Short mmCIF file of C-alpha atoms in Angstrom, two decimals:
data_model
loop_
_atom_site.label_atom_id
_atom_site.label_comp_id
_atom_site.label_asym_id
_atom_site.label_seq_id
_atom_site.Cartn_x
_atom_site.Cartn_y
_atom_site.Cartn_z
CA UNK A 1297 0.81 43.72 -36.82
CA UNK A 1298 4.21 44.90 -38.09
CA UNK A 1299 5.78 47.10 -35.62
CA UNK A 1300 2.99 48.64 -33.31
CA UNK A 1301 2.13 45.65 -30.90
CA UNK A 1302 6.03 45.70 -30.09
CA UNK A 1303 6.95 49.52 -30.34
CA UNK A 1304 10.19 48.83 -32.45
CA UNK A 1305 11.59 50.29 -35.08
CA UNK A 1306 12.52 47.90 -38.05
CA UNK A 1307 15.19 47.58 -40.46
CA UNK A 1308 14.97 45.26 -43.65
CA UNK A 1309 18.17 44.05 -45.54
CA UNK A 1310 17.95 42.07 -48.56
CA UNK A 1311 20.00 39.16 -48.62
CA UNK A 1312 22.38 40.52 -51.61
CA UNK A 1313 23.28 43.48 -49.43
CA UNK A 1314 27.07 43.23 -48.02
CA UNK A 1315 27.63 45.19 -44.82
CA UNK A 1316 30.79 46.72 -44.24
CA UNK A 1317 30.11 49.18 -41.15
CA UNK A 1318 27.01 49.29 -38.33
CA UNK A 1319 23.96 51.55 -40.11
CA UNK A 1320 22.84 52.21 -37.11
CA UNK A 1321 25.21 54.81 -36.68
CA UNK A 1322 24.45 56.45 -39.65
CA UNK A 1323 20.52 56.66 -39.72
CA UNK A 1324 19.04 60.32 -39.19
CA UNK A 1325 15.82 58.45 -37.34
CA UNK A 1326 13.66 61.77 -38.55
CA UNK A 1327 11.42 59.93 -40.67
CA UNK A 1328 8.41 57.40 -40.58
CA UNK A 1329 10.45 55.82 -43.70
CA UNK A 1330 14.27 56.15 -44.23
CA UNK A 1331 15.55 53.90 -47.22
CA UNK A 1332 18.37 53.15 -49.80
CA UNK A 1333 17.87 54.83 -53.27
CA UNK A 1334 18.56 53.48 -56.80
CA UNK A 1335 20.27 56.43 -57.94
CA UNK A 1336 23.40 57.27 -58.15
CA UNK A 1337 24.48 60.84 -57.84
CA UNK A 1338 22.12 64.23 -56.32
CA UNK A 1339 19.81 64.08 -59.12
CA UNK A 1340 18.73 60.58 -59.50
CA UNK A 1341 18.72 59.65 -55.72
CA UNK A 1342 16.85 63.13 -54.93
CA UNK A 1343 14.68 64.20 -57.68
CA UNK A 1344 14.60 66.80 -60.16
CA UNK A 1345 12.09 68.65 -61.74
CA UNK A 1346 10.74 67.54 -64.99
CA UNK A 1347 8.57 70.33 -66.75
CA UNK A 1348 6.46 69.08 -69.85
CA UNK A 1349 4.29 70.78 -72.54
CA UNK A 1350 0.42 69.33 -71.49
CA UNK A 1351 -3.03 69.39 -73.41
CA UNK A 1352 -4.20 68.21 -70.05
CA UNK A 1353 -5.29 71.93 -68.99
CA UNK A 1354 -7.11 75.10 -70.22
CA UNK A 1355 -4.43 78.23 -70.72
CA UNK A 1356 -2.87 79.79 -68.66
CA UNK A 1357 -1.50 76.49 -67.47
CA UNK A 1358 0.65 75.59 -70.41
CA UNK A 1359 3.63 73.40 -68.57
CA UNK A 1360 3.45 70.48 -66.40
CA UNK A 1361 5.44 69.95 -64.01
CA UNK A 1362 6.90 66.75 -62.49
CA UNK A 1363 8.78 65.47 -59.43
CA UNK A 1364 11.23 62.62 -61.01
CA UNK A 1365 13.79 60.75 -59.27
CA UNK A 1366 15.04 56.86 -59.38
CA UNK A 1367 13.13 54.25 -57.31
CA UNK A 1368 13.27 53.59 -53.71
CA UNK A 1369 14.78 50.55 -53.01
CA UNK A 1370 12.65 48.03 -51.22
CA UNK A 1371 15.64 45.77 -50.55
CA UNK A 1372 16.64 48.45 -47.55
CA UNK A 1373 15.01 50.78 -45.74
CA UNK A 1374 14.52 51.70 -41.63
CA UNK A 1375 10.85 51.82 -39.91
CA UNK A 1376 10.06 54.10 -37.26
CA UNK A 1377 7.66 52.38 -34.84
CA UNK A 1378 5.03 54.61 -35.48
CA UNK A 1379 1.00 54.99 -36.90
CA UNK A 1380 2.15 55.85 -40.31
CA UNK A 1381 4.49 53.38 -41.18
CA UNK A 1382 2.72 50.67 -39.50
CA UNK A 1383 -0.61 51.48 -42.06
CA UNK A 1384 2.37 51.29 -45.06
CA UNK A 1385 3.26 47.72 -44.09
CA UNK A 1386 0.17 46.55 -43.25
CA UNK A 1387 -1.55 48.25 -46.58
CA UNK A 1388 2.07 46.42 -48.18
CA UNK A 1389 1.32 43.33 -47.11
CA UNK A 1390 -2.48 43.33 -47.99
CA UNK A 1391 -1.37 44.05 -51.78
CA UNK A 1392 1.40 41.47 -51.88
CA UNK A 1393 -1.48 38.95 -50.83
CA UNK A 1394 -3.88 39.93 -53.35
CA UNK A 1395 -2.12 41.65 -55.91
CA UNK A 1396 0.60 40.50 -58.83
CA UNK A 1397 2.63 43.53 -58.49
CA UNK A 1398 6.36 44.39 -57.59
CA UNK A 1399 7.20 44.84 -54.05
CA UNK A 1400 9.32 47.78 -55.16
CA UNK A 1401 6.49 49.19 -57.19
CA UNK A 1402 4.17 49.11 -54.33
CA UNK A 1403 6.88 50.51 -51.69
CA UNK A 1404 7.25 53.37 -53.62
CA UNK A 1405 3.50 53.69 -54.60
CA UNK A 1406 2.31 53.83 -50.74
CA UNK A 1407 4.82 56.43 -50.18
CA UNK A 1408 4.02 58.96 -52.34
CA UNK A 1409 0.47 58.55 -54.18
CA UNK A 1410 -1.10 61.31 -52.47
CA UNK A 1411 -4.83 60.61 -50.89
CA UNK A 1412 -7.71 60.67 -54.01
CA UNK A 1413 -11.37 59.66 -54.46
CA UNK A 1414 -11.52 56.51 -52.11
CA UNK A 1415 -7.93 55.69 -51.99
CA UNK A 1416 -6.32 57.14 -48.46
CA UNK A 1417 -2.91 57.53 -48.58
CA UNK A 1418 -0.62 56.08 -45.20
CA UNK A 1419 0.90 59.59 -45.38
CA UNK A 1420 4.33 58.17 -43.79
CA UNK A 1421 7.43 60.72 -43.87
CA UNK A 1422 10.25 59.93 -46.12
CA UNK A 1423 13.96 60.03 -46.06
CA UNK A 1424 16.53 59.27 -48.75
CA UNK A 1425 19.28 57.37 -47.50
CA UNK A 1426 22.98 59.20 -48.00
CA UNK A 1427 24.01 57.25 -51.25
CA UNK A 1428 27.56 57.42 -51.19
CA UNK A 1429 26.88 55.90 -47.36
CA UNK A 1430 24.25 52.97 -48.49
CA UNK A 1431 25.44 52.35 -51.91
CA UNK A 1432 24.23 50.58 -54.85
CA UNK A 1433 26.34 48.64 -57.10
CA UNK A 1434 25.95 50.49 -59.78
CA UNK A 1435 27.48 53.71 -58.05
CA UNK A 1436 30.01 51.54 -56.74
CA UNK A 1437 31.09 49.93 -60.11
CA UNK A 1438 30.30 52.67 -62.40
CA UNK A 1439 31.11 55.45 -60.37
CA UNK A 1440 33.30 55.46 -57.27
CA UNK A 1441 35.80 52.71 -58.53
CA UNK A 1442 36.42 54.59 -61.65
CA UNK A 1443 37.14 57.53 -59.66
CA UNK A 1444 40.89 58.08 -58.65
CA UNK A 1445 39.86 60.90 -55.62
CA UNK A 1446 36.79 58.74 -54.18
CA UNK A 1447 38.07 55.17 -54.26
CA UNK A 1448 40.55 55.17 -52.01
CA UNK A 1449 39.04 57.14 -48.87
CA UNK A 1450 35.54 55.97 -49.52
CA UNK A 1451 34.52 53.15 -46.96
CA UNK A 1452 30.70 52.55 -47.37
CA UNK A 1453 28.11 51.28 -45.18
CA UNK A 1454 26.45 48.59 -47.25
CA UNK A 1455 26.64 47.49 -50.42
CA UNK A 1456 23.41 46.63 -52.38
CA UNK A 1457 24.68 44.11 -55.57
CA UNK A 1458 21.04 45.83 -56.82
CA UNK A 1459 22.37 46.05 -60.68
CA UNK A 1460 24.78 43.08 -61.51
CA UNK A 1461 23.60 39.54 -61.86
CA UNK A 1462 26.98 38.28 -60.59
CA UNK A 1463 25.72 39.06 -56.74
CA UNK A 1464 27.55 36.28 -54.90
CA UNK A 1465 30.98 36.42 -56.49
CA UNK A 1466 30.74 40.49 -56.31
CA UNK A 1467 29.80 40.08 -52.77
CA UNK A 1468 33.10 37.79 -52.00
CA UNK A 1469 34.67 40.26 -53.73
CA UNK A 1470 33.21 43.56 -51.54
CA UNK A 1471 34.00 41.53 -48.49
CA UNK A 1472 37.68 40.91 -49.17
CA UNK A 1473 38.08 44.41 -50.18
CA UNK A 1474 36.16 46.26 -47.61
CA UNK A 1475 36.85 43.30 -44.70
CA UNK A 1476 39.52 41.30 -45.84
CA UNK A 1477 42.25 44.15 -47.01
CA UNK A 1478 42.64 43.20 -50.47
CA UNK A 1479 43.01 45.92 -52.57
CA UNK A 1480 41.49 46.60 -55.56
CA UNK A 1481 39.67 42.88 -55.16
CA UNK A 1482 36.73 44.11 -57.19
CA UNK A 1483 38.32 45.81 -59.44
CA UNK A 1484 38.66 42.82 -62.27
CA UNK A 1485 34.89 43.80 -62.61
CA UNK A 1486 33.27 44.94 -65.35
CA UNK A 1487 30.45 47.94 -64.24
CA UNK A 1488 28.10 46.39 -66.69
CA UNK A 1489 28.34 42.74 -66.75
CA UNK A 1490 30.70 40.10 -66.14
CA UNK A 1491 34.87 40.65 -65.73
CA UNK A 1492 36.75 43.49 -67.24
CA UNK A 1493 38.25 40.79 -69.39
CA UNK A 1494 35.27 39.30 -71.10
CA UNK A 1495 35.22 43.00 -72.78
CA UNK A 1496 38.93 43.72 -72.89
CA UNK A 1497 39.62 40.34 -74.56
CA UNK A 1498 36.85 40.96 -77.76
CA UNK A 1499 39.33 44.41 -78.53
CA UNK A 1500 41.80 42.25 -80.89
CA UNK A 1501 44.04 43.46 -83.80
CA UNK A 1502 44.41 40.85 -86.82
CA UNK A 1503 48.31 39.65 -87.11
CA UNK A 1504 50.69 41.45 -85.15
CA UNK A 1505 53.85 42.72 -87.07
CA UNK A 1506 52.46 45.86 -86.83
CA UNK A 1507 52.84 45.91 -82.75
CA UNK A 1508 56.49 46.99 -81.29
CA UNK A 1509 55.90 44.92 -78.35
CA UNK A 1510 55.10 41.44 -80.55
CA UNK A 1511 58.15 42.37 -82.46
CA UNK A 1512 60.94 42.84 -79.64
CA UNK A 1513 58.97 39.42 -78.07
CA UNK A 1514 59.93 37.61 -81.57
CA UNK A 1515 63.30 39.13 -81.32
CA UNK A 1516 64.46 38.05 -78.02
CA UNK A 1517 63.29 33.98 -79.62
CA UNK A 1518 59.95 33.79 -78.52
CA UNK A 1519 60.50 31.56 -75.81
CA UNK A 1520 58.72 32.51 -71.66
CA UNK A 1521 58.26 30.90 -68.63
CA UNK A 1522 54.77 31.21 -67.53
CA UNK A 1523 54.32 31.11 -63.98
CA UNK A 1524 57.55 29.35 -63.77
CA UNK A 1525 56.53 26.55 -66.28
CA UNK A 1526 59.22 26.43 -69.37
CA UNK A 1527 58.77 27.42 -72.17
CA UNK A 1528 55.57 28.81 -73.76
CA UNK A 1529 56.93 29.51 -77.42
CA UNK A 1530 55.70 32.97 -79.42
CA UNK A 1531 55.85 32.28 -83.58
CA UNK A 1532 55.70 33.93 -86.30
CA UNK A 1533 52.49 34.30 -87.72
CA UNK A 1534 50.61 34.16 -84.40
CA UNK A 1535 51.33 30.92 -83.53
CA UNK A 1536 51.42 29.63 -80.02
CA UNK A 1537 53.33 26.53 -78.05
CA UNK A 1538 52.67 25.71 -74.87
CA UNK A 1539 53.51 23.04 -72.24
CA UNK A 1540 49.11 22.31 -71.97
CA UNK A 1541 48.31 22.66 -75.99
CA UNK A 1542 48.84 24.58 -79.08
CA UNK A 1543 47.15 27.93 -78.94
CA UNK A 1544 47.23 31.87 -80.34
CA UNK A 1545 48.71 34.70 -79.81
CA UNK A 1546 48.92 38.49 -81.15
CA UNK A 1547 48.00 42.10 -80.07
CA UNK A 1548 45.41 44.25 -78.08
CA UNK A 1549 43.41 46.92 -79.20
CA UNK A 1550 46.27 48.78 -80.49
CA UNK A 1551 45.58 52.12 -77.74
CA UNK A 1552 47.20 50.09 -75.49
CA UNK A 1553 51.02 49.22 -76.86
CA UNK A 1554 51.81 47.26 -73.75
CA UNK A 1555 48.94 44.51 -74.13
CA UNK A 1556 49.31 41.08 -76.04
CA UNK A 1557 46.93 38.54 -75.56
CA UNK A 1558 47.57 34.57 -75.67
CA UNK A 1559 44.84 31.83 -76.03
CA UNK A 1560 45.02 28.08 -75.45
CA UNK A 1561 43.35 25.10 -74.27
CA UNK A 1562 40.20 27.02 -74.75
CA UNK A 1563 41.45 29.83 -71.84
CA UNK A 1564 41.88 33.14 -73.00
CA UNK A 1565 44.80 35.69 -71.50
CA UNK A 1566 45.53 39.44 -71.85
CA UNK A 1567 49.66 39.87 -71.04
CA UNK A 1568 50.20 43.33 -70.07
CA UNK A 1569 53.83 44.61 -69.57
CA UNK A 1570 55.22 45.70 -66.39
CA UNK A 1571 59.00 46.22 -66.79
CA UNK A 1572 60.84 44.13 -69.70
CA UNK A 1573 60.62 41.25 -69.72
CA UNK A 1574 57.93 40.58 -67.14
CA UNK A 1575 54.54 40.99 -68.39
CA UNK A 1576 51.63 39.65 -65.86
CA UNK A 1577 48.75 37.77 -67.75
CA UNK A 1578 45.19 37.81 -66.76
CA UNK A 1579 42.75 34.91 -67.55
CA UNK A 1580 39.56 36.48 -69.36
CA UNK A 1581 37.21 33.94 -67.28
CA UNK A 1582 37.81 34.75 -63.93
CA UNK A 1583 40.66 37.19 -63.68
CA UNK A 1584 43.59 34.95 -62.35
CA UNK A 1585 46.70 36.27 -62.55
CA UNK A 1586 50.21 34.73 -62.97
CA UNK A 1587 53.40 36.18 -63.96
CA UNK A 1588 55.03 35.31 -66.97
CA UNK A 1589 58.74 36.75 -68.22
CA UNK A 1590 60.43 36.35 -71.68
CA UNK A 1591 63.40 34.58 -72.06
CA UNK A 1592 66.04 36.83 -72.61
#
């Protein structure tokens, strides 16, 4: 009933997938099943070979060995209209009906458990979609953005927000880099979880006489204008005045000499320095960014 009584071929798209360019165009059509992988680099999205001491057999056979790779991801894939792939969806759709089991786990079981005792298997053709073409989020976040070669030339396909539990605001964020023309706009991300800041902020250093940058800040009287507001007020001992409440102040994770970091009304900021006296501050929450410049 899935693709036979029409003779189309079928492609699925979760709903957390972000399309930047037509896949259509980049589908090798050589397969009964062509889909998205959750890996990440050769190895994971292809398989490796996985060899294993076993009990299992009488000698000579002293090694297993073992086709490993990470899961197919049910979220995309392409269809073929043809006998094979429509007994996978219809065999799919019996289990989902009658069984409490993963779609995922299933898609990737009917493709390759091989036929045994009663169980036949739909024998359908496979093909691993080009990764670095259909990405996940994790290779995009973890991977690609951190690399200073790939990120700039690399336009992918899709996007699948597969690995991050942020998907809508990562997706607004994909779609203003990749369609809008922002740069960098998802790069206040964190490739685990949440924003770069919620990690950056927790690397704090206790007082701050011992930071070059809080001392020439004291030295030039403390006082900034912060995003054009006067004055937000530095003290001594790590004390902070500002036009919306009382707050703190002091110094980064001391690897990075240009970072301060100034909390208030229950926001917390990372100022980095661009050129004395301008620093640019970054709210921990959400990554807004206004420029703030000593008073000198």
């Amino acid at each position: 009933w899935f693709a036979r009584p029409v003779g189309a071929s079928v492609a699925l798209s979760d709903v957390d997938i972000v399309w930047v360019q037509n896949p259509f165009e980049y589908l090798y059509r050589d397969a009964d099943v062509e889909g998205m992988t959750d890996g990440w680099d050769d190895v994971t999205a292809y398989g490796w070979e996985w060899a294993s001491a076993t009990t299992n057999f009488p000698e000579p056979v002293a090694v297993q060995r073992n086709q490993r790779l990470s899961a197919r991801n049910s979220g995309l894939f392409f269809l073929q209209a043809t006998e094979e792939s429509l007994a996978m969806m219809n065999r799919l759709a019996h289990r989902m009906a009658t069984e409490d089991v993963w779609d995922q786990t299933a898609y990737n079981e009917e493709q390759f458990y091989v036929s045994y005792g009663g169980y036949r298997s739909p024998g359908v053709s496979q093909r691993v979609m080009n990764y670095m073409c259909f990405m996940n989020s994790k290779l995009l976040f973890r991977y690609v953005r951190e690399d200073p070669e790939l990120y700039p030339v690399v336009r992918p396909v899709s996007v699948h927000v597969n690995y991050h539990p942020e998907k809508p605001q990562r997706m607004v964020d994909i779609l203003a880099q990749y369609h809008g023309g922002k740069q960098d706009a998802i790069g206040k991300w964190h490739w685990g979880v949440g924003l770069k800041g919620h990690h950056e902020c927790a690397k704090r250093v206790a007082g701050h006489h011992t930071s070059a940058l809080a001392r020439r800040v004291l030295q030039a009287g403390g006082k900034a204008e912060w995003g054009g507001i006067k004055f937000v007020e530095f003290l001594e001992g790590g004390q902070l005045k500002t036009p919306w409440g009382n707050g703190r102040w002091g110094v980064m994770d001391m690897a990075k000499s240009d970072m301060l970091y100034a909390d208030f009304v229950g926001a917390e900021h990372q100022l980095q320095l661009k050129s004395w006296p301008f620093f640019e501050s970054t709210r921990c929450s959400d990554g807004e960014k206004v420029k703030m410049k000593v008073d000198v």
